[in-house]
mmCIF file of C-alpha atoms and ligand atoms in Angstrom:
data_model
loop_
_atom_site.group_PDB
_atom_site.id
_atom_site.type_symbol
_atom_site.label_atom_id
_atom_site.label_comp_id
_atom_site.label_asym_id
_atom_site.label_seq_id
_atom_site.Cartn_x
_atom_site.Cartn_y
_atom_site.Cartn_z
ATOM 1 C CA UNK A 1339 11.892 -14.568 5.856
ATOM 2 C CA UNK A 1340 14.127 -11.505 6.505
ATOM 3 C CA UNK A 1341 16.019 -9.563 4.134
ATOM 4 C CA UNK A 1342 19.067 -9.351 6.062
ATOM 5 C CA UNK A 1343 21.882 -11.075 5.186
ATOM 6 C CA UNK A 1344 25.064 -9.746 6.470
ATOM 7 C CA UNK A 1345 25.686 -7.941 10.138
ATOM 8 C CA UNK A 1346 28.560 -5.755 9.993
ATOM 9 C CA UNK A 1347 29.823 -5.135 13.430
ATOM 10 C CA UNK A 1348 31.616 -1.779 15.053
ATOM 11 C CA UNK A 1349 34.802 -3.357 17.147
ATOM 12 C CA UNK A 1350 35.268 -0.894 20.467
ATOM 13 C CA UNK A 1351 31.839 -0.848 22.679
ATOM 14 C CA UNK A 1352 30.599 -3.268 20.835
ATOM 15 C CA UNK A 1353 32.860 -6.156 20.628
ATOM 16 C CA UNK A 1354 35.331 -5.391 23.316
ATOM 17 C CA UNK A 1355 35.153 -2.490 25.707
ATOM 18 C CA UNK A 1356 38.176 -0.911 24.346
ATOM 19 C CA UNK A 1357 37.502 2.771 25.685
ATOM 20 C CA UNK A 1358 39.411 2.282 29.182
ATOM 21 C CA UNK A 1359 42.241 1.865 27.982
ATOM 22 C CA UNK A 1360 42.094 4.713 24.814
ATOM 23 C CA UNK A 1361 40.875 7.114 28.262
ATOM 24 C CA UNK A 1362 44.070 5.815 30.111
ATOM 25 C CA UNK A 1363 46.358 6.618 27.475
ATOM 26 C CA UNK A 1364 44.862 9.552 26.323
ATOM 27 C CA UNK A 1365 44.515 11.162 29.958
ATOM 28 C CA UNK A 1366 48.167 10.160 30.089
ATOM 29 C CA UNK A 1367 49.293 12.315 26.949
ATOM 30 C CA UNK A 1368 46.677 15.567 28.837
ATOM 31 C CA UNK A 1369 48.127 15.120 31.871
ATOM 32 C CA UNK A 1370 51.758 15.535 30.426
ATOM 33 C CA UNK A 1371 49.916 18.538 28.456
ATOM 34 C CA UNK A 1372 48.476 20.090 31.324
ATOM 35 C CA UNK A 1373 45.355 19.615 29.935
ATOM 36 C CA UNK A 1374 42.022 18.528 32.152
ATOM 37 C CA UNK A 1375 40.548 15.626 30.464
ATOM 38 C CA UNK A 1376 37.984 13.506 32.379
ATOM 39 C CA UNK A 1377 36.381 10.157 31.881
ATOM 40 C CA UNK A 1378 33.045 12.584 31.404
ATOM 41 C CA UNK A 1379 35.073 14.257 28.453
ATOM 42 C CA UNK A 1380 35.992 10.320 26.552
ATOM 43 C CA UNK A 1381 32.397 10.101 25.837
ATOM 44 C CA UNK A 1382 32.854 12.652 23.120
ATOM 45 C CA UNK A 1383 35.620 10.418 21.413
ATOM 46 C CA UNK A 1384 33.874 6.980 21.406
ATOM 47 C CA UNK A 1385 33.322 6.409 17.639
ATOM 48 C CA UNK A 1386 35.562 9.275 16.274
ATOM 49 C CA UNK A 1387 39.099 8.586 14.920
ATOM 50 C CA UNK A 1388 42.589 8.796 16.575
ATOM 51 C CA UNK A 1389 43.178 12.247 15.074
ATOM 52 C CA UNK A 1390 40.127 13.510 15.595
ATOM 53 C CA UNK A 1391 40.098 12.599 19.346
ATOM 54 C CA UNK A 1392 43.523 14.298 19.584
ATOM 55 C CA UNK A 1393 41.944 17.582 18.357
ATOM 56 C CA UNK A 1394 39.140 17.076 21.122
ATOM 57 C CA UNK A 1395 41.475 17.137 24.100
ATOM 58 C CA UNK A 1396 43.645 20.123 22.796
ATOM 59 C CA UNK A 1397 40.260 22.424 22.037
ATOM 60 C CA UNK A 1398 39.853 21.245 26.175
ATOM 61 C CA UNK A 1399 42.140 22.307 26.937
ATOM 62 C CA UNK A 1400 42.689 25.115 24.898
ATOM 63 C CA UNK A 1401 46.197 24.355 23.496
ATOM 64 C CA UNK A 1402 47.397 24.847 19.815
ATOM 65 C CA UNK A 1403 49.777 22.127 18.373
ATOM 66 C CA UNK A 1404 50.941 22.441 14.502
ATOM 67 C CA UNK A 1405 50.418 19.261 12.344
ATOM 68 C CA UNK A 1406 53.296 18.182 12.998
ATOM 69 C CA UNK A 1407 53.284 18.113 16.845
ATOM 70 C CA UNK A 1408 49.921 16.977 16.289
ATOM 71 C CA UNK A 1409 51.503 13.459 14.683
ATOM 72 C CA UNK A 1410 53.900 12.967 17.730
ATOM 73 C CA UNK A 1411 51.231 13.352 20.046
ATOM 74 C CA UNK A 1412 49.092 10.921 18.455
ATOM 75 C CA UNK A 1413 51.551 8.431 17.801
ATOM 76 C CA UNK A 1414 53.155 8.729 21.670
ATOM 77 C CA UNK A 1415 49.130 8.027 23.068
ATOM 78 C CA UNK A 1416 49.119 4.867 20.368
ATOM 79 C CA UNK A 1417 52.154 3.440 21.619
ATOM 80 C CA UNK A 1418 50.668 3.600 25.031
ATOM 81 C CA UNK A 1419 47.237 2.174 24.136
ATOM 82 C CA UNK A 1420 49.297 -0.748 22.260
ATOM 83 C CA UNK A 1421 50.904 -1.876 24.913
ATOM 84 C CA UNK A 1422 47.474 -2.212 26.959
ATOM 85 C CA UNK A 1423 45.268 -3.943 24.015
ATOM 86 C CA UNK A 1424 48.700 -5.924 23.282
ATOM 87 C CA UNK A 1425 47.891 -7.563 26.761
ATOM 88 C CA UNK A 1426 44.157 -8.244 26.287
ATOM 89 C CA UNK A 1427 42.936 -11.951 26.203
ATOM 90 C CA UNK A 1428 39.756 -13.498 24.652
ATOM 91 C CA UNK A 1429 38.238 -12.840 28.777
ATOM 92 C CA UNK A 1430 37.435 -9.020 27.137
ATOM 93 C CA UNK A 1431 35.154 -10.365 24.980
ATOM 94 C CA UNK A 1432 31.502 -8.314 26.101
ATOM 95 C CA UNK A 1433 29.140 -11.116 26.651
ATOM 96 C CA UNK A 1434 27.303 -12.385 24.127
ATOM 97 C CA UNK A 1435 29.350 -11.143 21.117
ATOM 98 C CA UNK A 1436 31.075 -14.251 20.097
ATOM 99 C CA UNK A 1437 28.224 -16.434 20.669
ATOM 100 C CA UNK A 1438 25.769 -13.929 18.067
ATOM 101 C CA UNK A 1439 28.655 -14.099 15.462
ATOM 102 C CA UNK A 1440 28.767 -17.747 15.544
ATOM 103 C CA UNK A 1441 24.927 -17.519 15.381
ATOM 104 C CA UNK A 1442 25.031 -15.589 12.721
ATOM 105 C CA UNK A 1443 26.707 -17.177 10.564
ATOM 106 C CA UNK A 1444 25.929 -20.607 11.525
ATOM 107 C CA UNK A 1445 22.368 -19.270 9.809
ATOM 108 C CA UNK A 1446 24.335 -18.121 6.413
ATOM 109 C CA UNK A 1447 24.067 -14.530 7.607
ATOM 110 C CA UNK A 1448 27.768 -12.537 6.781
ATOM 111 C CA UNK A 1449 29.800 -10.860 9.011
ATOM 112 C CA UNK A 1450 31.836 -8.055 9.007
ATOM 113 C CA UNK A 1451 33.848 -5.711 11.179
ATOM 114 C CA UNK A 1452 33.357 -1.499 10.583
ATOM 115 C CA UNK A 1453 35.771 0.320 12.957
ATOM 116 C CA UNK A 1454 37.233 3.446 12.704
ATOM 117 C CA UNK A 1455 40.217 1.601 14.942
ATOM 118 C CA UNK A 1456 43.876 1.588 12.558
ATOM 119 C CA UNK A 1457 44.625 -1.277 15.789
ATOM 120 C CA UNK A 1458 41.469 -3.579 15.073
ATOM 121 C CA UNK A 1459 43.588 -6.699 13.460
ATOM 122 C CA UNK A 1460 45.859 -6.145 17.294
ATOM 123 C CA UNK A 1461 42.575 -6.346 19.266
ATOM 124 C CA UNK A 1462 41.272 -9.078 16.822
ATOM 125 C CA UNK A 1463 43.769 -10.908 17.016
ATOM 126 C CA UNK A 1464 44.518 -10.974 21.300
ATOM 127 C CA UNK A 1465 41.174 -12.115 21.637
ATOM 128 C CA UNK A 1466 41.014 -14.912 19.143
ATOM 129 C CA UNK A 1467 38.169 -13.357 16.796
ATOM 130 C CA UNK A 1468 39.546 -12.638 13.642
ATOM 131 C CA UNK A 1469 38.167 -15.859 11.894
ATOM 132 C CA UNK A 1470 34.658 -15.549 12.439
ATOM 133 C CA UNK A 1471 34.609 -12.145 10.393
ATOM 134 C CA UNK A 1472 33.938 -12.597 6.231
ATOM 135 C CA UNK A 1473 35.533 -9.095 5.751
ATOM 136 C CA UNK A 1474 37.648 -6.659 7.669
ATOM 137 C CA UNK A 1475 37.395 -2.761 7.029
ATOM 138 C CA UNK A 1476 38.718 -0.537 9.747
ATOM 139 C CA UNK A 1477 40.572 3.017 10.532
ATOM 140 C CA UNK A 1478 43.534 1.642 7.885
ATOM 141 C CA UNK A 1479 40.776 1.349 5.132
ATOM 142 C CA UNK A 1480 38.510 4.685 4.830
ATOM 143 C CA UNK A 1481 39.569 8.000 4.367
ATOM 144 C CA UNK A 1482 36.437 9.793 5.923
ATOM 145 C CA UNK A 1483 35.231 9.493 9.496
ATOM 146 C CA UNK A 1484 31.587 7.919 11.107
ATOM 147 C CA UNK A 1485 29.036 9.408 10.551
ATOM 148 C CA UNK A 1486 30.436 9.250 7.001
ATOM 149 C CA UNK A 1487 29.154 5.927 5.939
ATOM 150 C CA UNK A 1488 32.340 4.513 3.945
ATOM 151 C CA UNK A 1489 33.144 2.146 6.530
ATOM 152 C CA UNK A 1490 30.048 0.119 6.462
ATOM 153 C CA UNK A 1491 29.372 0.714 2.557
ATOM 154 C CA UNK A 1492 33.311 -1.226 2.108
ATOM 155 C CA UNK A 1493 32.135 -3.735 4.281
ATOM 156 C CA UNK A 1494 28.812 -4.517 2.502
ATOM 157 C CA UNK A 1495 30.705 -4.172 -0.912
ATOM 158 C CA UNK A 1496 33.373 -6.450 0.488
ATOM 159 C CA UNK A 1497 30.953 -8.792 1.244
ATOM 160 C CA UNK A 1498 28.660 -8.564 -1.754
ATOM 161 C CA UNK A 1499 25.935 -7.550 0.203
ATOM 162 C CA UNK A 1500 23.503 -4.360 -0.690
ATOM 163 C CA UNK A 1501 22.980 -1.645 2.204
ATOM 164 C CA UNK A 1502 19.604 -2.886 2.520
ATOM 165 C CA UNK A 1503 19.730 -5.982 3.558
ATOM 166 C CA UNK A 1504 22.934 -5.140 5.974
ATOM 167 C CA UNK A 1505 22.389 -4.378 9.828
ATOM 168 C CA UNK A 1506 25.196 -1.932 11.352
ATOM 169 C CA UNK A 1507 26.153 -2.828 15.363
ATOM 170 C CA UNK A 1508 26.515 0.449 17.015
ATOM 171 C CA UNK A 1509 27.665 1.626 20.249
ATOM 172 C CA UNK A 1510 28.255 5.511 19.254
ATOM 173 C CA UNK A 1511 25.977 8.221 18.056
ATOM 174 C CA UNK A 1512 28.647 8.796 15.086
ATOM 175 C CA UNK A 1513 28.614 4.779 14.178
ATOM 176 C CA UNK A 1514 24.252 5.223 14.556
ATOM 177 C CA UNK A 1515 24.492 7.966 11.683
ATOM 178 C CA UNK A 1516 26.898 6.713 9.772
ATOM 179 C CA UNK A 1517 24.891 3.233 9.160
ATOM 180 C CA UNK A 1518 21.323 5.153 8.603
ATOM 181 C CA UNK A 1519 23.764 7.677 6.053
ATOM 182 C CA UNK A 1520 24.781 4.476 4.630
ATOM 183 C CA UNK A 1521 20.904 3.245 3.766
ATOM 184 C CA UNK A 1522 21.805 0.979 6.407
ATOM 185 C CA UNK A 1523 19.554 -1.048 9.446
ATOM 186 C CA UNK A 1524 21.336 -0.468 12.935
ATOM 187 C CA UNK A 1525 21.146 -1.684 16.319
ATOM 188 C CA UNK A 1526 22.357 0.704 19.029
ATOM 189 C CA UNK A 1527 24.083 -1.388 21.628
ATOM 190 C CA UNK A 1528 23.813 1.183 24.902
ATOM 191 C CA UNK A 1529 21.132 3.484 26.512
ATOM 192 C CA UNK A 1530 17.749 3.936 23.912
ATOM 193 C CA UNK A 1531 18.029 7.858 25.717
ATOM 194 C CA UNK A 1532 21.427 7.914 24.066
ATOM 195 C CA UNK A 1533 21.111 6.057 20.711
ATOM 196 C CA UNK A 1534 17.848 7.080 19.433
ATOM 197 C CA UNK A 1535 18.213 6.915 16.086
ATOM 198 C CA UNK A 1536 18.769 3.624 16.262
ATOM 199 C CA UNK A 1537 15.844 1.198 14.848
ATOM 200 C CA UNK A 1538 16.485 -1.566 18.106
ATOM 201 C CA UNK A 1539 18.493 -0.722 21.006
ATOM 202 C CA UNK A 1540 19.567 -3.789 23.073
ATOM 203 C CA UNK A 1541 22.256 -3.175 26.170
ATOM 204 C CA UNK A 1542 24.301 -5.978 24.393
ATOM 205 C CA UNK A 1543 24.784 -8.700 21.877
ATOM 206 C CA UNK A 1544 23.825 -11.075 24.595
ATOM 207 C CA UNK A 1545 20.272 -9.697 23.927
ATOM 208 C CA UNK A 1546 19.998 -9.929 20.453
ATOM 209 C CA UNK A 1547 18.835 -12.707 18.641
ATOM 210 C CA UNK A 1548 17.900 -14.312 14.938
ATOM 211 C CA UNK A 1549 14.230 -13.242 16.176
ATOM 212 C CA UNK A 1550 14.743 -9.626 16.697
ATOM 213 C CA UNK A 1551 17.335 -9.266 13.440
ATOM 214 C CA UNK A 1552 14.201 -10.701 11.628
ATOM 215 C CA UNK A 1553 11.709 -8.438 12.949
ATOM 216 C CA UNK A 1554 14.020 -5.285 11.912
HETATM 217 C C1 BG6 B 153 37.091 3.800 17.570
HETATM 218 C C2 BG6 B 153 37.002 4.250 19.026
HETATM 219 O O1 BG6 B 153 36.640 2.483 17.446
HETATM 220 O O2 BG6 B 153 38.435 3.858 17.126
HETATM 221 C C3 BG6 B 153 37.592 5.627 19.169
HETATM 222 O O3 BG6 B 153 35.640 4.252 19.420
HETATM 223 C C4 BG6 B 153 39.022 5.651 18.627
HETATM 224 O O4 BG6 B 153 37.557 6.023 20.515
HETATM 225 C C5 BG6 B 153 39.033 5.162 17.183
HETATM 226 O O5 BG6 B 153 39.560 6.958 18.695
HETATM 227 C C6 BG6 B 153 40.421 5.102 16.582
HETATM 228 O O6 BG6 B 153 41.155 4.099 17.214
HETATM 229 P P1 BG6 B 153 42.700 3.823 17.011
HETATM 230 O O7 BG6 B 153 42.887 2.444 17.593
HETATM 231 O O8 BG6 B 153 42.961 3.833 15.516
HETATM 232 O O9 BG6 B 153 43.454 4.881 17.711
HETATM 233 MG MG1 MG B 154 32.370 1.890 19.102
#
């Protein structure tokens, strides 16, 4: 019998494949900067907040913006990236991830959603999956970034779940640490070269299973 009993799941790479359209609106905001910012460069802000992204590109590109400028240019690349998720439909959906959520909890096993996304009820909501999470904690929630582990640890508390028996869904390095910080299992979803902390890595939810969650 395993001693897991609630999955908490990371939204973008894991649940939808969110990061073309934060590289589309963030190349859009470089390119009006002047700034070089390639789909090489996104890698580095998978898993890392809107702010902190922002901070990213400018250190690219060497530019200096005060707080203030800072804000505008965040909130001009979010109104951009809204209008993109604001047209996503349930087809988004990576394979598998409904079905294991419905698994899940068809086996009394909790669910709940760790992002550091402040858009996550938007993206939630477009592609029908809000209902089949027990608890909600995203960018809107937590005050500290992945690999800080507040995101998960609100979710298990929401929940009423211990650390222990919670397993973190991970697609970024940040998300990896931030569940093992939290005295948490994880799955890496991605590359094993990539995610190596991780104590499973499958390419997808449509390769996990009640089997391997046991075996963790
Ligand atoms: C994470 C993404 O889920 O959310 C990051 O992996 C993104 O790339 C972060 O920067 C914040 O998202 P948002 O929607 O609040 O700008
Ligand atoms: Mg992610």
């Amino acid at each position: 019998m395993s001693s897991i009993k609630a999955c908490i799941f990371d939204l973008d790479g894991v649940i939808v494949d969110t990061a073309v359209y934060h590289f589309k609106a963030w190349k859009r905001l470089a390119d009006e900067l002047g700034i070089n910012f390639t789909e090489h460069d996104n890698e580095r802000l998978k898993g890392v907040s809107r702010v902190r992204s922002l901070e990213i590109i400018l250190e690219l590109g060497g530019v200096t913006k005060t707080e203030a400028e800072q804000q505008e240019l965040a909130t001009r690349k979010n109104i951009w990236y809204v209008e993109m998720i604001n047209r996503m439909t349930p087809a988004e959906i990576l394979p598998g991830a409904k079905e294991f959520l419905e698994t899940c909890r068809a086996a009394g096993i909790k669910t709940a959603l760790g992002s550091a996304s402040k858009n996550s009820s938007t993206i939630l909501d477009k592609i029908n999956m809000a209902h089949l999470f027990d608890a909600i904690v995203d960018g809107n929630h937590v005050s500290k970034a992945k690999p800080d582990p507040e995101v998960f640890l609100k979710g298990a508390e929401a929940l009423g779940v211990a650390p222990a028996e919670c397993v973190v869904f991970e697609d970024a390095i940040a998300g990896v640490e931030a569940a093992i910080n939290g005295g948490m299992k994880v799955v890496g979803i991605g590359s094993p070269d990539v995610l190596n902390k991780a104590d499973l890595v499958v390419s997808g939810l449509d390769k996990m299973s009640l089997e391997k969650l046991d075996k963790l």
